Amino acid sequence: MESWRFVYNVALSTSWPLLWLYYRLRQAASGKYASSYGFRLGLWLPPRLGTVCSPVWIHALSVGEVLSAVPLVHQLRVTHPQQALVFSVATEKGFAVAQKEIGPLVTTVFYLPHDHLWNMTRFVRHVRPAAFILVETDLWPNLLWTLKKRHVPVLMVNARLSLRSFSRLQRFRPLSRRLLASVDRIYVQSKEDARRFAALGVPWPRLRVAGNLKFDLALFQKRKYSQRALTPALVLKDRRPLWIAGSTHDGEEATVLKAHKSLLRRHPRALLVLAPRHVERGPRLAALCEALGLRWAMRSRGDGVNAAQVLILDSIGELAALYPLAQGAFIGGSLVPFGGHNPLEAAVHGVPCCWGPYLDNFREIESFLLGERCGRRVTHEKDMLSFLLEVLDDRVWPLNQRTFFAQRVCDQAGAAVVIAQDVMALAADGLAAVDLKKPVC
């Protein structure tokens, strides 16, 4: 065993009692981890499959990665309905979303344990995967080493490397190269991502520029919500100017609400749907509305919206269904250094978007939106107000322009089809099934 791996495993082994104590204390204090600590510590295993077929195992870290996996799982299920699929996550929020969005399509959803060598050896032997798909970048050395030892094809999908992540991995290039050597195929979002992975030592034949699964997700959600009737309480009886501030964080809402208050001077019937990233912050946002003299309604209370100036959407799973009603949107997590959230949820409907300077997690998508002239970066309240005044003016953003842009977003989808074809070939026949000499692009 290499020295770095020996040190890594010694450190992990000594952490196990501390992790056990931490989880049991949190469970006793608040009930948190009650349903997951046994999986995390390797004490529990997922149920055995009632089939002799080895499953394709898909792993996603948390909510964002789970959502990226949704169109891929649907594509696998449509094209190979008999193939067994299992899905793992690492967080409780990710587990809840996976159960809802992916659970009906797979045999089981379970928590991935911590990367102790005995945990991974036991889990991989128990699951017996035909192939392992890692969504984005959640590299665990012992998991990868165990899969490699058992000759299981490992694929990383929707992979990207920001400049910050690339610089950090460059400092540990020998270790990064060894970790990435365990991945048989990496499906990257862009050519720039491919170049960065290659600079870390990944051979070019192992790289594929497949595109961004988030475009597939946006198209999937658009089709899904176009067939679903919106909740009656959220449908306005008469047409009012409506814009959405989606997945906002602490430090952003004051700017959003001040911009909306200024907007009301020009458009007194305008409605803001304010959707905080953490729904438990609803009462704090209501207090902020009152401090600014804005009438508010709260979704969790079933308030009507006809008399409200702000609807606080403190609910889970309804935001994406409301974007088709909006004339404009602000993408949260971008006025504060969080990294931003996915603007495609709004843009796929042709809704013009604005965001702050910290959309670091979606720079390629930002460049696309700016290039198509259906998005704008804002830095303060006056910028946001100027953008809102434009999007509420049909002469500046006519319907045909919004329709064209929505189609351009849909045209970028297709990564799920490309990846699913290779996955099933690998699962059926191993690494020899797919031509490794095929060009990158």
Short mmCIF file of C-alpha atoms in Angstrom, two decimals:
data_model
loop_
_atom_site.label_atom_id
_atom_site.label_comp_id
_atom_site.label_asym_id
_atom_site.label_seq_id
_atom_site.Cartn_x
_atom_site.Cartn_y
_atom_site.Cartn_z
CA MET A 1 0.00 0.00 0.00
CA GLU A 2 1.31 3.46 -0.93
CA SER A 3 2.39 5.69 1.96
CA TRP A 4 -0.32 8.32 1.35
CA ARG A 5 -3.01 5.65 1.32
CA PHE A 6 -1.63 4.12 4.51
CA VAL A 7 -1.71 7.50 6.30
CA TYR A 8 -5.20 8.19 4.93
CA ASN A 9 -6.56 4.88 6.20
CA VAL A 10 -4.92 5.21 9.61
CA ALA A 11 -6.49 8.66 10.03
CA LEU A 12 -9.89 7.36 8.91
CA SER A 13 -9.72 4.36 11.21
CA THR A 14 -9.02 6.49 14.26
CA SER A 15 -11.93 8.78 13.32
CA TRP A 16 -14.57 6.02 13.44
CA PRO A 17 -15.22 6.11 17.24
CA LEU A 18 -15.42 9.91 17.12
CA LEU A 19 -17.89 9.77 14.24
CA TRP A 20 -20.00 7.21 16.11
CA LEU A 21 -20.07 9.44 19.19
CA TYR A 22 -20.91 12.54 17.12
CA TYR A 23 -23.84 10.89 15.34
CA ARG A 24 -25.30 9.39 18.52
CA LEU A 25 -25.08 12.71 20.37
CA ARG A 26 -26.77 14.57 17.48
CA GLN A 27 -29.44 11.89 17.32
CA ALA A 28 -30.11 12.14 21.05
CA ALA A 29 -30.17 15.95 21.00
CA SER A 30 -32.27 16.61 17.90
CA GLY A 31 -33.06 13.35 16.14
CA LYS A 32 -30.75 14.29 13.27
CA TYR A 33 -29.02 11.35 11.53
CA ALA A 34 -31.43 8.85 13.14
CA SER A 35 -32.19 7.27 9.78
CA SER A 36 -28.72 7.61 8.27
CA TYR A 37 -25.99 7.12 10.91
CA GLY A 38 -25.98 3.33 10.51
CA PHE A 39 -25.34 3.63 6.77
CA ARG A 40 -22.72 6.34 7.25
CA LEU A 41 -20.78 4.20 9.70
CA GLY A 42 -21.13 1.03 7.66
CA LEU A 43 -23.35 -0.69 10.23
CA TRP A 44 -26.29 -1.05 7.83
CA LEU A 45 -26.43 -2.25 4.25
CA PRO A 46 -29.03 -1.54 1.55
CA PRO A 47 -31.44 -4.39 0.81
CA ARG A 48 -30.20 -7.08 -1.51
CA LEU A 49 -31.55 -6.92 -5.03
CA GLY A 50 -34.20 -9.45 -5.90
CA THR A 51 -32.47 -10.13 -9.22
CA VAL A 52 -29.38 -11.88 -10.48
CA CYS A 53 -28.62 -8.87 -12.69
CA SER A 54 -25.78 -6.70 -11.42
CA PRO A 55 -27.02 -3.12 -11.09
CA VAL A 56 -25.66 0.12 -12.43
CA TRP A 57 -24.76 2.09 -9.29
CA ILE A 58 -25.16 5.89 -9.49
CA HIS A 59 -23.82 8.16 -6.74
CA ALA A 60 -24.57 11.86 -6.17
CA LEU A 61 -23.28 13.90 -3.25
CA SER A 62 -26.22 16.16 -2.40
CA VAL A 63 -29.24 17.99 -3.82
CA GLY A 64 -27.54 19.69 -6.78
CA GLU A 65 -25.85 16.51 -7.96
CA VAL A 66 -29.02 14.47 -7.43
CA LEU A 67 -30.99 16.84 -9.65
CA SER A 68 -28.28 16.69 -12.33
CA ALA A 69 -28.65 12.91 -12.30
CA VAL A 70 -32.43 12.96 -12.84
CA PRO A 71 -32.42 13.17 -16.68
CA LEU A 72 -29.68 10.52 -16.90
CA VAL A 73 -31.60 8.07 -14.71
CA HIS A 74 -34.76 8.68 -16.75
CA GLN A 75 -32.82 8.07 -19.97
CA LEU A 76 -31.36 4.83 -18.61
CA ARG A 77 -34.79 3.66 -17.53
CA VAL A 78 -36.42 4.51 -20.89
CA THR A 79 -33.75 2.86 -23.04
CA HIS A 80 -33.07 -0.13 -20.75
CA PRO A 81 -36.21 -0.77 -18.69
CA GLN A 82 -34.97 -4.16 -17.44
CA GLN A 83 -31.61 -2.93 -16.14
CA ALA A 84 -31.33 -2.82 -12.36
CA LEU A 85 -30.34 0.65 -11.03
CA VAL A 86 -29.36 1.67 -7.50
CA PHE A 87 -28.70 5.20 -6.25
CA SER A 88 -26.63 6.51 -3.32
CA VAL A 89 -26.22 9.93 -1.72
CA ALA A 90 -24.17 11.45 1.06
CA THR A 91 -26.55 13.97 2.69
CA GLU A 92 -30.03 13.82 4.20
CA LYS A 93 -31.39 16.59 1.95
CA GLY A 94 -29.95 14.77 -1.04
CA PHE A 95 -31.61 11.56 0.15
CA ALA A 96 -35.02 13.24 0.44
CA VAL A 97 -34.79 14.67 -3.09
CA ALA A 98 -33.49 11.37 -4.48
CA GLN A 99 -36.36 9.46 -2.90
CA LYS A 100 -38.87 11.83 -4.51
CA GLU A 101 -37.33 12.37 -7.94
CA ILE A 102 -35.42 9.13 -8.55
CA GLY A 103 -36.79 6.58 -6.07
CA PRO A 104 -39.61 5.32 -8.35
CA LEU A 105 -37.06 4.60 -11.12
CA VAL A 106 -34.48 2.61 -9.16
CA THR A 107 -34.43 -0.49 -6.99
CA THR A 108 -33.21 1.34 -3.90
CA VAL A 109 -31.81 4.65 -2.65
CA PHE A 110 -29.27 4.49 0.16
CA TYR A 111 -26.58 6.50 1.96
CA LEU A 112 -22.95 6.00 0.97
CA PRO A 113 -20.86 5.21 4.06
CA HIS A 114 -17.72 7.04 5.08
CA ASP A 115 -14.68 6.02 3.08
CA HIS A 116 -13.26 3.49 5.55
CA LEU A 117 -11.65 0.65 3.64
CA TRP A 118 -13.72 -2.05 5.34
CA ASN A 119 -16.93 -0.10 4.63
CA MET A 120 -16.22 0.22 0.94
CA THR A 121 -15.06 -3.36 0.57
CA ARG A 122 -18.26 -4.60 2.23
CA PHE A 123 -20.56 -2.25 0.29
CA VAL A 124 -19.09 -2.99 -3.14
CA ARG A 125 -19.21 -6.74 -2.46
CA HIS A 126 -22.83 -6.38 -1.34
CA VAL A 127 -24.04 -4.22 -4.27
CA ARG A 128 -22.03 -6.10 -6.97
CA PRO A 129 -22.28 -3.24 -9.49
CA ALA A 130 -21.84 -3.77 -13.23
CA ALA A 131 -20.77 -0.12 -13.52
CA PHE A 132 -20.39 2.84 -11.17
CA ILE A 133 -21.42 6.36 -12.18
CA LEU A 134 -20.13 9.30 -10.15
CA VAL A 135 -22.13 12.49 -10.69
CA GLU A 136 -19.79 15.49 -10.81
CA THR A 137 -16.78 15.31 -8.46
CA ASP A 138 -17.04 13.43 -5.17
CA LEU A 139 -13.85 11.37 -5.15
CA TRP A 140 -13.35 8.83 -2.35
CA PRO A 141 -10.00 6.97 -2.60
CA ASN A 142 -11.03 3.70 -0.95
CA LEU A 143 -14.26 3.49 -2.91
CA LEU A 144 -12.42 4.02 -6.20
CA TRP A 145 -9.66 1.60 -5.22
CA THR A 146 -12.17 -1.11 -4.27
CA LEU A 147 -14.12 -0.71 -7.52
CA LYS A 148 -10.88 -0.86 -9.51
CA LYS A 149 -9.80 -4.01 -7.67
CA ARG A 150 -13.09 -5.71 -8.63
CA HIS A 151 -12.79 -4.51 -12.28
CA VAL A 152 -15.93 -2.38 -12.12
CA PRO A 153 -16.00 0.36 -14.81
CA VAL A 154 -16.05 3.80 -13.17
CA LEU A 155 -17.49 6.81 -14.99
CA MET A 156 -17.57 10.42 -13.85
CA VAL A 157 -20.38 12.39 -15.46
CA ASN A 158 -21.16 16.11 -15.68
CA ALA A 159 -17.63 16.74 -14.48
CA ARG A 160 -16.27 20.24 -14.27
CA LEU A 161 -13.22 21.92 -12.78
CA SER A 162 -13.48 25.57 -11.82
CA LEU A 163 -10.27 27.56 -11.98
CA ARG A 164 -10.12 27.54 -8.17
CA SER A 165 -10.54 23.75 -7.96
CA PHE A 166 -8.04 23.22 -10.74
CA SER A 167 -5.42 25.40 -9.01
CA ARG A 168 -5.96 23.52 -5.75
CA LEU A 169 -5.62 20.11 -7.41
CA GLN A 170 -2.53 21.27 -9.30
CA ARG A 171 -0.75 21.77 -5.99
CA PHE A 172 -1.30 18.08 -5.24
CA ARG A 173 -0.93 16.85 -8.80
CA PRO A 174 0.70 13.46 -8.01
CA LEU A 175 -2.14 12.58 -5.62
CA SER A 176 -4.83 13.96 -7.96
CA ARG A 177 -3.39 11.95 -10.83
CA ARG A 178 -3.50 8.72 -8.81
CA LEU A 179 -7.10 9.33 -7.79
CA LEU A 180 -8.25 10.17 -11.31
CA ALA A 181 -6.41 7.13 -12.70
CA SER A 182 -9.13 5.01 -11.07
CA VAL A 183 -11.79 6.66 -13.26
CA ASP A 184 -12.16 4.92 -16.62
CA ARG A 185 -14.15 7.63 -18.37
CA ILE A 186 -14.80 11.30 -17.56
CA TYR A 187 -17.69 13.07 -19.29
CA VAL A 188 -16.94 16.77 -18.96
CA GLN A 189 -19.19 19.76 -19.49
CA SER A 190 -16.89 21.78 -21.76
CA LYS A 191 -13.64 21.72 -23.71
CA GLU A 192 -12.05 23.91 -21.04
CA ASP A 193 -12.91 21.31 -18.40
CA ALA A 194 -11.34 18.63 -20.62
CA ARG A 195 -8.13 20.65 -20.92
CA ARG A 196 -7.93 21.07 -17.14
CA PHE A 197 -8.44 17.37 -16.47
CA ALA A 198 -5.80 16.58 -19.09
CA ALA A 199 -3.40 18.98 -17.36
CA LEU A 200 -3.89 16.95 -14.17
CA GLY A 201 -2.70 13.84 -15.98
CA VAL A 202 -5.91 12.29 -17.31
CA PRO A 203 -5.18 10.74 -20.76
CA TRP A 204 -7.18 12.39 -23.53
CA PRO A 205 -8.82 9.11 -24.67
CA ARG A 206 -10.53 8.89 -21.27
CA LEU A 207 -12.20 12.29 -21.69
CA ARG A 208 -15.48 13.06 -23.46
CA VAL A 209 -17.08 16.47 -23.94
CA ALA A 210 -20.72 15.47 -23.47
CA GLY A 211 -22.22 18.80 -22.40
CA ASN A 212 -23.96 19.83 -19.21
CA LEU A 213 -26.67 17.59 -17.75
CA LYS A 214 -28.24 20.70 -16.22
CA PHE A 215 -29.53 21.61 -19.70
CA ASP A 216 -31.14 18.15 -19.85
CA LEU A 217 -32.60 18.73 -16.39
CA ALA A 218 -34.05 22.09 -17.44
CA LEU A 219 -35.69 20.56 -20.50
CA PHE A 220 -36.98 17.63 -18.44
CA GLN A 221 -38.51 19.96 -15.84
CA LYS A 222 -40.05 22.15 -18.54
CA ARG A 223 -41.85 19.16 -20.02
CA LYS A 224 -42.81 17.89 -16.59
CA TYR A 225 -44.35 21.14 -15.37
CA SER A 226 -46.07 21.91 -18.67
CA GLN A 227 -48.22 18.83 -18.02
CA ARG A 228 -49.01 19.67 -14.41
CA ALA A 229 -51.69 22.10 -13.29
CA LEU A 230 -50.35 24.76 -10.97
CA THR A 231 -51.66 24.86 -7.42
CA PRO A 232 -54.83 27.01 -7.56
CA ALA A 233 -53.74 29.17 -4.60
CA LEU A 234 -50.69 30.29 -6.57
CA VAL A 235 -52.49 31.19 -9.80
CA LEU A 236 -53.35 34.85 -10.04
CA LYS A 237 -56.97 35.52 -10.91
CA ASP A 238 -56.02 38.55 -12.94
CA ARG A 239 -52.76 39.09 -14.76
CA ARG A 240 -50.27 40.99 -12.61
CA PRO A 241 -46.63 41.75 -13.36
CA LEU A 242 -44.74 38.93 -11.63
CA TRP A 243 -41.06 38.27 -11.02
CA ILE A 244 -39.24 35.67 -8.96
CA ALA A 245 -36.21 35.80 -6.70
CA GLY A 246 -35.26 32.14 -6.49
CA SER A 247 -33.10 30.30 -3.93
CA THR A 248 -32.04 33.46 -2.13
CA HIS A 249 -29.59 33.56 0.78
CA ASP A 250 -29.16 35.75 3.83
CA GLY A 251 -27.64 39.05 2.73
CA GLU A 252 -29.52 39.15 -0.59
CA GLU A 253 -33.17 39.56 0.36
CA ALA A 254 -32.80 43.16 1.57
CA THR A 255 -31.49 44.18 -1.86
CA VAL A 256 -34.25 42.21 -3.61
CA LEU A 257 -37.02 43.70 -1.47
CA LYS A 258 -35.72 47.26 -1.81
CA ALA A 259 -35.60 46.85 -5.59
CA HIS A 260 -39.17 45.54 -5.51
CA LYS A 261 -40.34 48.46 -3.39
CA SER A 262 -38.88 50.85 -5.95
CA LEU A 263 -40.46 48.83 -8.77
CA LEU A 264 -43.90 49.27 -7.17
CA ARG A 265 -43.72 53.02 -7.80
CA ARG A 266 -43.82 52.30 -11.56
CA HIS A 267 -45.80 49.05 -11.43
CA PRO A 268 -47.99 49.21 -8.31
CA ARG A 269 -49.62 45.82 -8.97
CA ALA A 270 -46.35 43.92 -9.33
CA LEU A 271 -45.89 40.73 -7.30
CA LEU A 272 -42.56 39.35 -6.11
CA VAL A 273 -42.31 35.62 -5.40
CA LEU A 274 -39.46 35.40 -2.89
CA ALA A 275 -38.19 31.82 -2.55
CA PRO A 276 -35.49 31.45 0.12
CA ARG A 277 -33.00 28.62 -0.29
CA HIS A 278 -33.68 27.60 3.32
CA VAL A 279 -37.45 27.59 3.80
CA GLU A 280 -37.20 27.87 7.59
CA ARG A 281 -36.13 31.49 7.09
CA GLY A 282 -39.68 32.44 6.05
CA PRO A 283 -40.59 34.28 9.30
CA ARG A 284 -37.40 36.36 9.12
CA LEU A 285 -38.26 37.42 5.59
CA ALA A 286 -41.78 38.33 6.69
CA ALA A 287 -40.28 40.59 9.37
CA LEU A 288 -38.01 42.17 6.75
CA CYS A 289 -41.02 42.84 4.52
CA GLU A 290 -42.83 44.54 7.40
CA ALA A 291 -39.80 46.68 8.18
CA LEU A 292 -39.84 47.90 4.57
CA GLY A 293 -43.60 48.47 4.55
CA LEU A 294 -44.37 45.66 2.09
CA ARG A 295 -47.52 43.54 2.33
CA TRP A 296 -46.61 39.86 2.36
CA ALA A 297 -48.23 36.44 2.13
CA MET A 298 -46.67 33.14 3.12
CA ARG A 299 -47.14 29.95 1.13
CA SER A 300 -46.92 27.60 4.15
CA ARG A 301 -49.93 29.35 5.72
CA GLY A 302 -52.01 29.13 2.55
CA ASP A 303 -52.30 32.93 2.33
CA GLY A 304 -54.01 34.41 -0.69
CA VAL A 305 -51.85 36.58 -2.91
CA ASN A 306 -54.30 39.08 -4.40
CA ALA A 307 -53.64 41.73 -1.74
CA ALA A 308 -49.96 40.87 -1.27
CA GLN A 309 -46.96 42.61 -2.77
CA VAL A 310 -44.59 39.77 -1.83
CA LEU A 311 -45.31 36.03 -1.71
CA ILE A 312 -42.79 34.21 0.49
CA LEU A 313 -42.50 30.77 -1.08
CA ASP A 314 -41.42 28.82 2.00
CA SER A 315 -42.18 25.45 0.41
CA ILE A 316 -40.14 22.75 -1.28
CA GLY A 317 -40.58 21.66 -4.88
CA GLU A 318 -42.86 24.45 -6.18
CA LEU A 319 -40.37 27.04 -7.42
CA ALA A 320 -39.62 25.41 -10.79
CA ALA A 321 -43.34 25.15 -11.54
CA LEU A 322 -43.80 28.91 -11.06
CA TYR A 323 -41.07 30.11 -13.42
CA PRO A 324 -43.34 29.86 -16.53
CA LEU A 325 -45.55 32.55 -14.94
CA ALA A 326 -42.69 35.00 -14.40
CA GLN A 327 -41.62 37.89 -16.58
CA GLY A 328 -38.19 38.06 -14.98
CA ALA A 329 -36.08 36.33 -12.36
CA PHE A 330 -33.18 36.90 -10.00
CA ILE A 331 -30.93 33.87 -9.35
CA GLY A 332 -30.02 33.65 -5.66
CA GLY A 333 -26.74 32.75 -4.04
CA SER A 334 -24.97 35.15 -6.39
CA LEU A 335 -24.98 38.50 -4.58
CA VAL A 336 -23.13 36.78 -1.72
CA PRO A 337 -20.05 34.55 -2.20
CA PHE A 338 -21.94 31.26 -2.27
CA GLY A 339 -21.51 30.29 -5.94
CA GLY A 340 -25.05 30.79 -7.19
CA HIS A 341 -27.83 28.43 -8.23
CA ASN A 342 -28.91 27.08 -11.59
CA PRO A 343 -30.35 29.86 -13.81
CA LEU A 344 -31.59 27.35 -16.41
CA GLU A 345 -34.68 26.57 -14.32
CA ALA A 346 -35.96 29.99 -15.36
CA ALA A 347 -34.17 30.44 -18.67
CA VAL A 348 -35.62 27.28 -20.23
CA HIS A 349 -39.00 29.04 -20.19
CA GLY A 350 -37.56 32.10 -21.91
CA VAL A 351 -37.58 34.08 -18.66
CA PRO A 352 -34.86 36.77 -18.64
CA CYS A 353 -32.58 36.37 -15.62
CA CYS A 354 -30.27 38.53 -13.58
CA TRP A 355 -27.69 37.44 -11.02
CA GLY A 356 -24.90 38.83 -8.90
CA PRO A 357 -21.12 38.63 -9.39
CA TYR A 358 -20.70 35.30 -7.54
CA LEU A 359 -22.24 32.81 -10.01
CA ASP A 360 -19.01 30.79 -9.77
CA ASN A 361 -20.68 27.37 -9.97
CA PHE A 362 -22.27 28.16 -13.33
CA ARG A 363 -19.72 30.23 -15.27
CA GLU A 364 -20.22 28.31 -18.53
CA ILE A 365 -23.99 28.73 -18.26
CA GLU A 366 -23.48 32.41 -17.41
CA SER A 367 -21.41 32.88 -20.58
CA PHE A 368 -24.13 31.17 -22.60
CA LEU A 369 -26.90 33.37 -21.16
CA LEU A 370 -24.88 36.54 -21.68
CA GLY A 371 -24.02 35.48 -25.22
CA GLU A 372 -27.69 34.91 -26.00
CA ARG A 373 -28.57 38.28 -24.43
CA CYS A 374 -31.14 36.87 -22.09
CA GLY A 375 -29.33 37.49 -18.85
CA ARG A 376 -27.49 40.21 -16.98
CA ARG A 377 -25.11 40.51 -14.09
CA VAL A 378 -26.17 43.01 -11.40
CA THR A 379 -24.26 44.27 -8.40
CA HIS A 380 -26.72 46.39 -6.41
CA GLU A 381 -30.31 47.53 -6.02
CA LYS A 382 -30.26 50.10 -8.85
CA ASP A 383 -28.92 47.53 -11.33
CA MET A 384 -31.66 45.11 -10.35
CA LEU A 385 -34.36 47.76 -10.63
CA SER A 386 -33.16 48.76 -14.09
CA PHE A 387 -33.29 45.13 -15.20
CA LEU A 388 -36.80 44.66 -13.77
CA LEU A 389 -38.14 47.76 -15.50
CA GLU A 390 -36.88 46.34 -18.78
CA VAL A 391 -38.31 42.84 -18.36
CA LEU A 392 -41.74 44.25 -17.53
CA ASP A 393 -41.68 46.22 -20.79
CA ASP A 394 -42.85 43.99 -23.66
CA ARG A 395 -41.19 46.32 -26.14
CA VAL A 396 -37.74 45.55 -24.67
CA TRP A 397 -38.34 41.81 -24.16
CA PRO A 398 -41.01 40.85 -26.75
CA LEU A 399 -42.62 37.41 -26.64
CA ASN A 400 -40.93 36.17 -29.83
CA GLN A 401 -37.52 36.96 -28.37
CA ARG A 402 -38.30 35.00 -25.20
CA THR A 403 -39.62 32.07 -27.24
CA PHE A 404 -36.46 32.00 -29.35
CA PHE A 405 -34.23 32.04 -26.31
CA ALA A 406 -36.16 29.22 -24.62
CA GLN A 407 -35.58 27.11 -27.73
CA ARG A 408 -31.85 27.90 -27.67
CA VAL A 409 -31.66 26.60 -24.11
CA CYS A 410 -33.50 23.40 -25.08
CA ASP A 411 -31.13 22.90 -28.02
CA GLN A 412 -28.18 22.50 -25.62
CA ALA A 413 -29.64 19.34 -24.04
CA GLY A 414 -28.51 15.86 -25.08
CA ALA A 415 -25.73 14.88 -22.65
CA ALA A 416 -27.96 12.25 -21.00
CA VAL A 417 -28.42 10.36 -24.28
CA VAL A 418 -24.68 10.30 -25.03
CA ILE A 419 -23.74 9.12 -21.54
CA ALA A 420 -26.51 6.51 -21.26
CA GLN A 421 -25.38 4.79 -24.46
CA ASP A 422 -21.83 4.34 -23.18
CA VAL A 423 -22.93 3.36 -19.68
CA MET A 424 -25.00 0.45 -20.85
CA ALA A 425 -22.30 -0.75 -23.24
CA LEU A 426 -19.79 -0.72 -20.39
CA ALA A 427 -22.18 -2.44 -17.99
CA ALA A 428 -22.88 -5.19 -20.50
CA ASP A 429 -19.44 -5.87 -21.96
CA GLY A 430 -16.85 -4.04 -19.86
CA LEU A 431 -14.34 -1.43 -20.92
CA ALA A 432 -13.65 -3.09 -24.26
CA ALA A 433 -17.20 -2.26 -25.39
CA VAL A 434 -16.53 1.42 -26.02
CA ASP A 435 -13.77 2.67 -28.28
CA LEU A 436 -11.24 4.44 -26.07
CA LYS A 437 -9.51 5.84 -29.14
CA LYS A 438 -12.54 7.91 -30.11
CA PRO A 439 -11.70 11.64 -30.37
CA VAL A 440 -12.55 13.89 -27.45
CA CYS A 441 -14.99 16.16 -29.30
#
